[in-house]
Coordinates of C-alpha atoms and ligand atoms in Angstrom, one line a residue:
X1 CA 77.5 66.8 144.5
X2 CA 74.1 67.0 146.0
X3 CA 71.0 65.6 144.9
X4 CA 69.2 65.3 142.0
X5 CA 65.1 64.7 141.1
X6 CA 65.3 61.2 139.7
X7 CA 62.6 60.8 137.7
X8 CA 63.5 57.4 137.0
X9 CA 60.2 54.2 136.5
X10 CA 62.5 52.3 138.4
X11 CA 65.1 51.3 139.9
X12 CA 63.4 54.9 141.2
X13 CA 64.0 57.4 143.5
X14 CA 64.3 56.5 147.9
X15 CA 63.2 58.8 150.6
X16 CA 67.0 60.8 151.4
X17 CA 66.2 59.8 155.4
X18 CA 66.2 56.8 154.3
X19 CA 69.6 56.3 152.1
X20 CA 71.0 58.6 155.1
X21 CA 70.2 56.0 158.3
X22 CA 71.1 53.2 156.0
X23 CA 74.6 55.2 155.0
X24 CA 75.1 55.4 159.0
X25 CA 74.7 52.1 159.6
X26 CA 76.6 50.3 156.7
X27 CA 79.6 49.2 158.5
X28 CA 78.0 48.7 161.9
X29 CA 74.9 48.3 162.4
X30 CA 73.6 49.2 166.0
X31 CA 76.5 47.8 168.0
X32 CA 76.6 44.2 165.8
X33 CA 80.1 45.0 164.4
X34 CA 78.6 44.5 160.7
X35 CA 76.8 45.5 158.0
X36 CA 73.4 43.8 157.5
X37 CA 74.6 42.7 154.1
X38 CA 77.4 40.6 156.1
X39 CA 74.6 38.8 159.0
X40 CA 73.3 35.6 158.8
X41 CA 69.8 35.9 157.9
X42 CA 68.9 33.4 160.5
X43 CA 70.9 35.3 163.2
X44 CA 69.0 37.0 166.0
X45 CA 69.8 40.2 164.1
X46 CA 68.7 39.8 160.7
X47 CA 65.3 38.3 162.2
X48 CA 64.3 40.9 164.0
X49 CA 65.4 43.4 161.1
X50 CA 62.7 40.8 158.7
X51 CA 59.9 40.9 161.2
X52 CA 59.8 44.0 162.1
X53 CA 59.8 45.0 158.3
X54 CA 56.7 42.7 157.8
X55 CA 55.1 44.2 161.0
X56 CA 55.1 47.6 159.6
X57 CA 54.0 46.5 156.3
X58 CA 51.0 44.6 157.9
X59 CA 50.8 47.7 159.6
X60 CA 50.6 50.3 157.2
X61 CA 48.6 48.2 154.5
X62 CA 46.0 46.7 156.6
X63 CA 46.9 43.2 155.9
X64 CA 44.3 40.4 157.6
X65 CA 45.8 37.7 159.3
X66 CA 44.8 35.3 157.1
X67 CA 47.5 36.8 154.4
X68 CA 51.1 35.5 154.9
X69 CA 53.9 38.1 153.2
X70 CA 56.7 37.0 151.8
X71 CA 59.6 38.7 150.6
X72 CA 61.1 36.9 147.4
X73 CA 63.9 37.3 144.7
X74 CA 62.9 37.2 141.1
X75 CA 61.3 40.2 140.5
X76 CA 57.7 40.9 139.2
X77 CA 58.4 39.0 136.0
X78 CA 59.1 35.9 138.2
X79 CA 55.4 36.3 139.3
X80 CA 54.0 36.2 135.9
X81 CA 55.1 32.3 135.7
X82 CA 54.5 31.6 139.6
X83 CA 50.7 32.9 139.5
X84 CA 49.8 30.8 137.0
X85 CA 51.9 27.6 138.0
X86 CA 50.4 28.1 141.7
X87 CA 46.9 29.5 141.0
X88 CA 45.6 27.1 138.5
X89 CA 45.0 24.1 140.9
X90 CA 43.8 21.8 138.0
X91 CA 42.0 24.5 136.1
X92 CA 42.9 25.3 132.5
X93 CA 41.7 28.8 131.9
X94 CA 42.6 32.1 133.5
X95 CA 41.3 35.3 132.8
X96 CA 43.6 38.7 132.5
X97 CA 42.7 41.9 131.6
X98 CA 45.1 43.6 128.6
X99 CA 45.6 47.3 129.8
X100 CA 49.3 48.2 128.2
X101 CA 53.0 46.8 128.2
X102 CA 53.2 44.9 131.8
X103 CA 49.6 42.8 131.1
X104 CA 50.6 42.0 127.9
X105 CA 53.9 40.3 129.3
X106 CA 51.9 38.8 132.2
X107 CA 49.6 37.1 129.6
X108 CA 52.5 35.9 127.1
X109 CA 53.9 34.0 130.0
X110 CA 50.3 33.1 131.7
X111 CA 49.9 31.3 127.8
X112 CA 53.0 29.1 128.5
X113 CA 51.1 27.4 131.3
X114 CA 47.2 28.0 130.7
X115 CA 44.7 29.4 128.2
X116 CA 44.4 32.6 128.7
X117 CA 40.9 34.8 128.3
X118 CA 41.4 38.1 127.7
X119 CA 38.6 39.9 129.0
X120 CA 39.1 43.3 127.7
X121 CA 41.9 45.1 125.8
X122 CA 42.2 48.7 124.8
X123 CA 45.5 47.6 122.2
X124 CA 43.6 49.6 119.5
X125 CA 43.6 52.5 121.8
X126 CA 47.3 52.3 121.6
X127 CA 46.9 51.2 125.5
X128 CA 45.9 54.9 127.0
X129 CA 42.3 53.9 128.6
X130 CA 41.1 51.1 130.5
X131 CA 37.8 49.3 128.4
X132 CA 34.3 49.8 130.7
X133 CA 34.0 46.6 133.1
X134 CA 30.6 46.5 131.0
X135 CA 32.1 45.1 128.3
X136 CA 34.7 42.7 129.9
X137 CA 33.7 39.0 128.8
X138 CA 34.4 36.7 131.9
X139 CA 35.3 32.6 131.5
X140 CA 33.1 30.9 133.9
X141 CA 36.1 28.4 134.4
X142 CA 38.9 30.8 134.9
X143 CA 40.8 30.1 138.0
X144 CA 41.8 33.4 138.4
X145 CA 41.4 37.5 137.1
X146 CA 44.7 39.1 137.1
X147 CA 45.1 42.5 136.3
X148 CA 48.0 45.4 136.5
X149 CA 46.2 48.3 138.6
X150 CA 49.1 50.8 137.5
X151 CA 50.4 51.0 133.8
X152 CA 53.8 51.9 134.5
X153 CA 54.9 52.3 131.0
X154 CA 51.2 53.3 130.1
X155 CA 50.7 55.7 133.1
X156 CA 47.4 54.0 132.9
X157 CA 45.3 53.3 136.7
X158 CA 42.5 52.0 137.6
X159 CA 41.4 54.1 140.2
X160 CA 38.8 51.5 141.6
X161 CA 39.3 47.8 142.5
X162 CA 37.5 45.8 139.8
X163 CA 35.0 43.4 140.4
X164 CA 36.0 40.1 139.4
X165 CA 33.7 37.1 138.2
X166 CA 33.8 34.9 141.5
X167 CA 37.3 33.8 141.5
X168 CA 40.3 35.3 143.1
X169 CA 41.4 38.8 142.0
X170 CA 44.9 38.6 141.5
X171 CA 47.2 42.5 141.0
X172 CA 50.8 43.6 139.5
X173 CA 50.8 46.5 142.2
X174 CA 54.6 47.0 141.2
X175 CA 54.3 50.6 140.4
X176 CA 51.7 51.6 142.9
X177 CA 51.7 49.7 146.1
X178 CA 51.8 51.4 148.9
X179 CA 51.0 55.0 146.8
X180 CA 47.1 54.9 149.0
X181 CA 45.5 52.6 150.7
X182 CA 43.6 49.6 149.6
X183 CA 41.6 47.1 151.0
X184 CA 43.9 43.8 150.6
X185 CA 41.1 41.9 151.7
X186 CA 39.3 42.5 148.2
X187 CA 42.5 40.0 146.5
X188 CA 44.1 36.6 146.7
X189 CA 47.1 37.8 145.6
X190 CA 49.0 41.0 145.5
X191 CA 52.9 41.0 144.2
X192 CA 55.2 43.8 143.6
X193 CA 59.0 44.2 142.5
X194 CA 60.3 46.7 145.2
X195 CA 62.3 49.0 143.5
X196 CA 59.4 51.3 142.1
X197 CA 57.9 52.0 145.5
X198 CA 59.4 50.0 148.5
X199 CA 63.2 49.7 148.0
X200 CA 65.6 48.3 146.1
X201 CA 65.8 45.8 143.0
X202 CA 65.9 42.1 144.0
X203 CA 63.1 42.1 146.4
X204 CA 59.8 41.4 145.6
X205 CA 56.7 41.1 147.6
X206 CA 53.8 38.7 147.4
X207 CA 50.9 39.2 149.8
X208 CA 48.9 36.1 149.5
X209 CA 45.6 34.7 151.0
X210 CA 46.5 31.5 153.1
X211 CA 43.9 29.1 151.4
X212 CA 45.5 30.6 148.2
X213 CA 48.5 28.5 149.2
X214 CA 48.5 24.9 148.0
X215 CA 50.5 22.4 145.6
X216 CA 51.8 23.8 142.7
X217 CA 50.8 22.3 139.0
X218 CA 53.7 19.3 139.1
X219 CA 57.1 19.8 137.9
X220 CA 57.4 23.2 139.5
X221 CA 60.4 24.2 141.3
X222 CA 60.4 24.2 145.2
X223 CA 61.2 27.5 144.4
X224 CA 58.7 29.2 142.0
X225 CA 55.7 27.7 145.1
X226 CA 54.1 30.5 147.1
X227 CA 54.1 27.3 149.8
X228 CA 57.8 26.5 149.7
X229 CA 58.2 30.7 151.1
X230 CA 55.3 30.2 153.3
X231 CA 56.4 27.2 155.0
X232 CA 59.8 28.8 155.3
X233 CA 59.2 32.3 156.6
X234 CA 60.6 33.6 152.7
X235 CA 63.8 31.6 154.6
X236 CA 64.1 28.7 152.1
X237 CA 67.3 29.7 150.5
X238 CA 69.0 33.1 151.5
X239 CA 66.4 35.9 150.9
X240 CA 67.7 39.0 149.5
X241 CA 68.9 40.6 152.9
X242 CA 69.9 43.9 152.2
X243 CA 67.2 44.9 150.1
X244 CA 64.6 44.0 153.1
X245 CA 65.8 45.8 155.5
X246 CA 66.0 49.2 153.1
X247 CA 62.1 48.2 152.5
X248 CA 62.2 48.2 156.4
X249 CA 63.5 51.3 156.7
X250 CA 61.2 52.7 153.7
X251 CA 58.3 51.2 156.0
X252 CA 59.3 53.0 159.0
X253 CA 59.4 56.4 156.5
X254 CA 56.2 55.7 155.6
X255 CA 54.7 55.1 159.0
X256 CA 56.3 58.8 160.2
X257 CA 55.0 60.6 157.3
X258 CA 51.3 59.4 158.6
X259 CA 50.5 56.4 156.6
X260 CA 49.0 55.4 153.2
X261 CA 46.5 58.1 153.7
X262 CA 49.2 60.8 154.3
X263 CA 51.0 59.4 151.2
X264 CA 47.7 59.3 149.0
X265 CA 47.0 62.5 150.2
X266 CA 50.6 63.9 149.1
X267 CA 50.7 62.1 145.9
X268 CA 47.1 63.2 144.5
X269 CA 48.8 66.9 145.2
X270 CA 51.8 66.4 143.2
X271 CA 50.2 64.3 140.5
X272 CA 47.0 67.1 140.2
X273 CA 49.9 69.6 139.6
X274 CA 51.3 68.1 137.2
X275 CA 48.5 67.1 135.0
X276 CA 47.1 70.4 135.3
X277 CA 50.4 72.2 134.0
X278 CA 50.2 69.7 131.1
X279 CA 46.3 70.1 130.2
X280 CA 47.0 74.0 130.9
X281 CA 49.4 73.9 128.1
X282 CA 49.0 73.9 123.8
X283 CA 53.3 72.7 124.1
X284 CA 52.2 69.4 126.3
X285 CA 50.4 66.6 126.0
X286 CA 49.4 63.5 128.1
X287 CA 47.6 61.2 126.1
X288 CA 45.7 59.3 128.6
X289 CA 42.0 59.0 129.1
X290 CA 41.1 61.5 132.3
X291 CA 39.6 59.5 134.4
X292 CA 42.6 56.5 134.2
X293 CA 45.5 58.3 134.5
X294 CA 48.2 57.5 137.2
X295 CA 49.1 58.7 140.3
X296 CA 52.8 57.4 139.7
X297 CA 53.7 57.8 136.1
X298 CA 53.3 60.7 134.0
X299 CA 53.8 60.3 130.3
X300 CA 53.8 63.6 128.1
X301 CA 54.6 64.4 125.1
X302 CA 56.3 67.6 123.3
X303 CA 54.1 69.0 120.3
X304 CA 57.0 69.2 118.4
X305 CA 58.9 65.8 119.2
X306 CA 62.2 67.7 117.6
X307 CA 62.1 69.4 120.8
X308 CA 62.6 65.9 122.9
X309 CA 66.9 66.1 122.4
X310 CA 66.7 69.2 123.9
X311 CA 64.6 69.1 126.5
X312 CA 66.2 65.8 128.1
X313 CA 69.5 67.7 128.2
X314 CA 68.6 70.7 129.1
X315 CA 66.5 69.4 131.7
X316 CA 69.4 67.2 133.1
X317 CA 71.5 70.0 133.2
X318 CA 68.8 71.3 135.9
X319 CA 69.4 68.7 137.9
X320 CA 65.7 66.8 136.5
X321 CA 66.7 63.4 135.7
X322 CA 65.6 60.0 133.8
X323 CA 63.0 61.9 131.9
X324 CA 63.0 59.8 128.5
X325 CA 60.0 57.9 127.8
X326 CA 59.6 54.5 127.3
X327 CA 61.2 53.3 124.4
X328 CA 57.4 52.4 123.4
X329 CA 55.7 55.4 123.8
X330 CA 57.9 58.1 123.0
X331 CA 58.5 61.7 124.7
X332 CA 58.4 62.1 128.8
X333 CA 57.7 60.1 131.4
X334 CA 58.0 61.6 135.1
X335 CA 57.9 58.8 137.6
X336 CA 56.7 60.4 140.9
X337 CA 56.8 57.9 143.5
X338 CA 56.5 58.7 147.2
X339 CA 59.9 59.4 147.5
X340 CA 59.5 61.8 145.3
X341 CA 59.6 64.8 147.2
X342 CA 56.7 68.1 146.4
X343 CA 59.6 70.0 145.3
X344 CA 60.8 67.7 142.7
X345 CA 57.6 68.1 141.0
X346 CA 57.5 71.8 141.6
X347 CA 60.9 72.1 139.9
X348 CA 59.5 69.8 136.6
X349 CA 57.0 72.6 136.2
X350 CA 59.1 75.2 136.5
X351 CA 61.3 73.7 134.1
X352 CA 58.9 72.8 131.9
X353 CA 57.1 76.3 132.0
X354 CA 60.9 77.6 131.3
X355 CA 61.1 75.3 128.5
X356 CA 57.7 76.5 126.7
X357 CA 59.1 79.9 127.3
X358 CA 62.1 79.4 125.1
X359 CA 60.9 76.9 122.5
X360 CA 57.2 77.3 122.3
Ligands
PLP401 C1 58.6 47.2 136.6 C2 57.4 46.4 136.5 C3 57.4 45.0 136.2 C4 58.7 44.2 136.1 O1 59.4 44.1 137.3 P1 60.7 43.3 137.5 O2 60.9 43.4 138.9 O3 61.8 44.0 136.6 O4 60.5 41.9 137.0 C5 56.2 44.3 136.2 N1 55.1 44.9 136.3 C6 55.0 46.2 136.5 C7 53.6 46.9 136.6 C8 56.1 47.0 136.6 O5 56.0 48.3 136.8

């Protein structure tokens, strides 16, 4: 069977290159006589596999020297607890921003450990704008601002760094790391689950400024502190092996395709097409404020939400898959990551123009 367009939020799509190298060397990788799933990660192998990975990451997103990377288990949910139980360092107030589904589960953990300022929601907007920084109301003894710059369920962006009150900025880049560049210098902490837009689940990244690292509010686990990974080269415990080197290879990928700016580049392209065959249309809808709508995730809706039954099937049945919407907003979503190739997107429209055709 060949390939579908996965359209999937995540566990999501990976660049075919990619699943093809790794496929060739699954049983033996480069003379070892294994697979990199069966290597010690503290053999010679596995370490050169993990730095070079971090290498190219450094490489393609700019990071300073004074960041240490680390390559975790626990997915982004696991950060929600560790920010706070890291990043409060004796203060008792953090500030968060409320912009859809993934802040509003940041902040109900964030509350287990802290009080929690929310300096803006748009809730009553049903979570499809971002509220002006104008009206954001800053706690002059937060420890931290944390923010999620991509909405994944939302398919809300901000598509500027905020500013934030003095204290370290602190960004769920799960669903769009990696999707252009951005100047990691501008945040003390950057984490993302891999399998949206580096690799697969089980991974997760956490860029982190060094004098970010300290002692952990008491009583946390060795393993939920940032120093515990940093001290330890993310080599405490067994990191997730396999799923690192895939990132490696999806770093590689990215550095032959030319880079963040080739990918931004690429991704503005598909995501501009898209959005303009929805706005073109009276049978589409995308319900998100213009000027905050993502890059990665495209939620539309059918005018006649009947229609929805049928147009996930039929649409499967043209090889266009994992089109549902999230359970909480309804209709589409089309998740176009960078693996996501221009033709996949081409094909939705088509489809979609098809669909209008016959239903509208
Ligand atoms: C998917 C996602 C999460 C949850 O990630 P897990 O790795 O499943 O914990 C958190 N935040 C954002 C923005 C996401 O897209």
């Amino acid at each position: 069977m060949s390939r579908v367009f996965n359209f999937s939020a995540g566990p999501a799509v990976l660049p075919e290159e990619v699943l093809k190298q790794a496929a060739s060397e699954m049983t033996d990788w480069r003379g070892s006589g294994m697979s990199v799933m069966e290597m010690s990660h503290r053999g010679k192998e596995f370490v050169s596999i993990a730095e070079k990975a971090e290498a190219d990451l450094r490489e393609i997103m700019n990071i300073p020297n004074n960041y240490k990377v680390l390559f975790l288990q626990g997915g982004a949910t696991s950060q929600f607890a560790m920010v706070p139980m890291n990043l409060l360092m004796g203060k008792k107030t953090a500030d968060y921003i409320n912009t859809g589904q993934w802040s509003k589960k940041a902040i109900s953990e964030a509350k287990r450990y802290c009080n929690v300022n929310v300096v803006a929601t748009s809730e009553a907007n049903n979570f499809t704008t971002i509220p002006p920084q104008s009206e954001w109301k800053f706690d002059p003894n937060a420890a931290y601002f944390h923010y999620t710059p991509n909405e994944t369920i939302g398919g809300v962006e901000f598509h500027n760094i905020p500013e934030a009150d003095n204290v370290p900025l602190i960004a769920d880049m799960s669903s769009t790391i990696l999707s252009r560049p951005v100047d990691v210098s501008k945040f003390g902490l950057i984490y993302a689950g891999a399998q949206k837009n580096i690799g697969p689940a089980g991974l997760t990244i956490v860029i982190i400024r060094e004098d970010m690292i300290g002692e952990p509010t008491s009583g946390t686990p060795l393993m939920l502190s940032y120093k515990t990974h940093a001290d330890n080269g993310s080599m405490y415990n067994t990191p997730p092996t396999y799923a690192w080197y895939i990132a490696g290879l999806v770093f590689e990928w990215i550095k032959k395709k030319g880079g963040l700016k080739a990918m931004a580049g690429i991704n503005k392209r598909k995501a501009d097409k898209l959005y303009t065959a929805i706005d073109n249309s009276d049978f589409y809808k995308n319900p998100v404020d213009k000027k905050c709508r993502s890059c990665m995730n495209v939620p539309f809706i059918l005018k006649n939400p009947e229609l929805d039954k049928t147009f996930i099937e039929e649409s499967k049945k043209a090889g266009l898959v994992a089109l549902k919407g999230h359970r909480s907003v309804g209709g589409m979503r089309a998740s176009i990551y960078n693996a996501m190739p221009e033709e996949g997107v081409d094909a939705l429209i088509s489809f979609m123009e098809e669909f209008k055709k016959k239903n509208g």
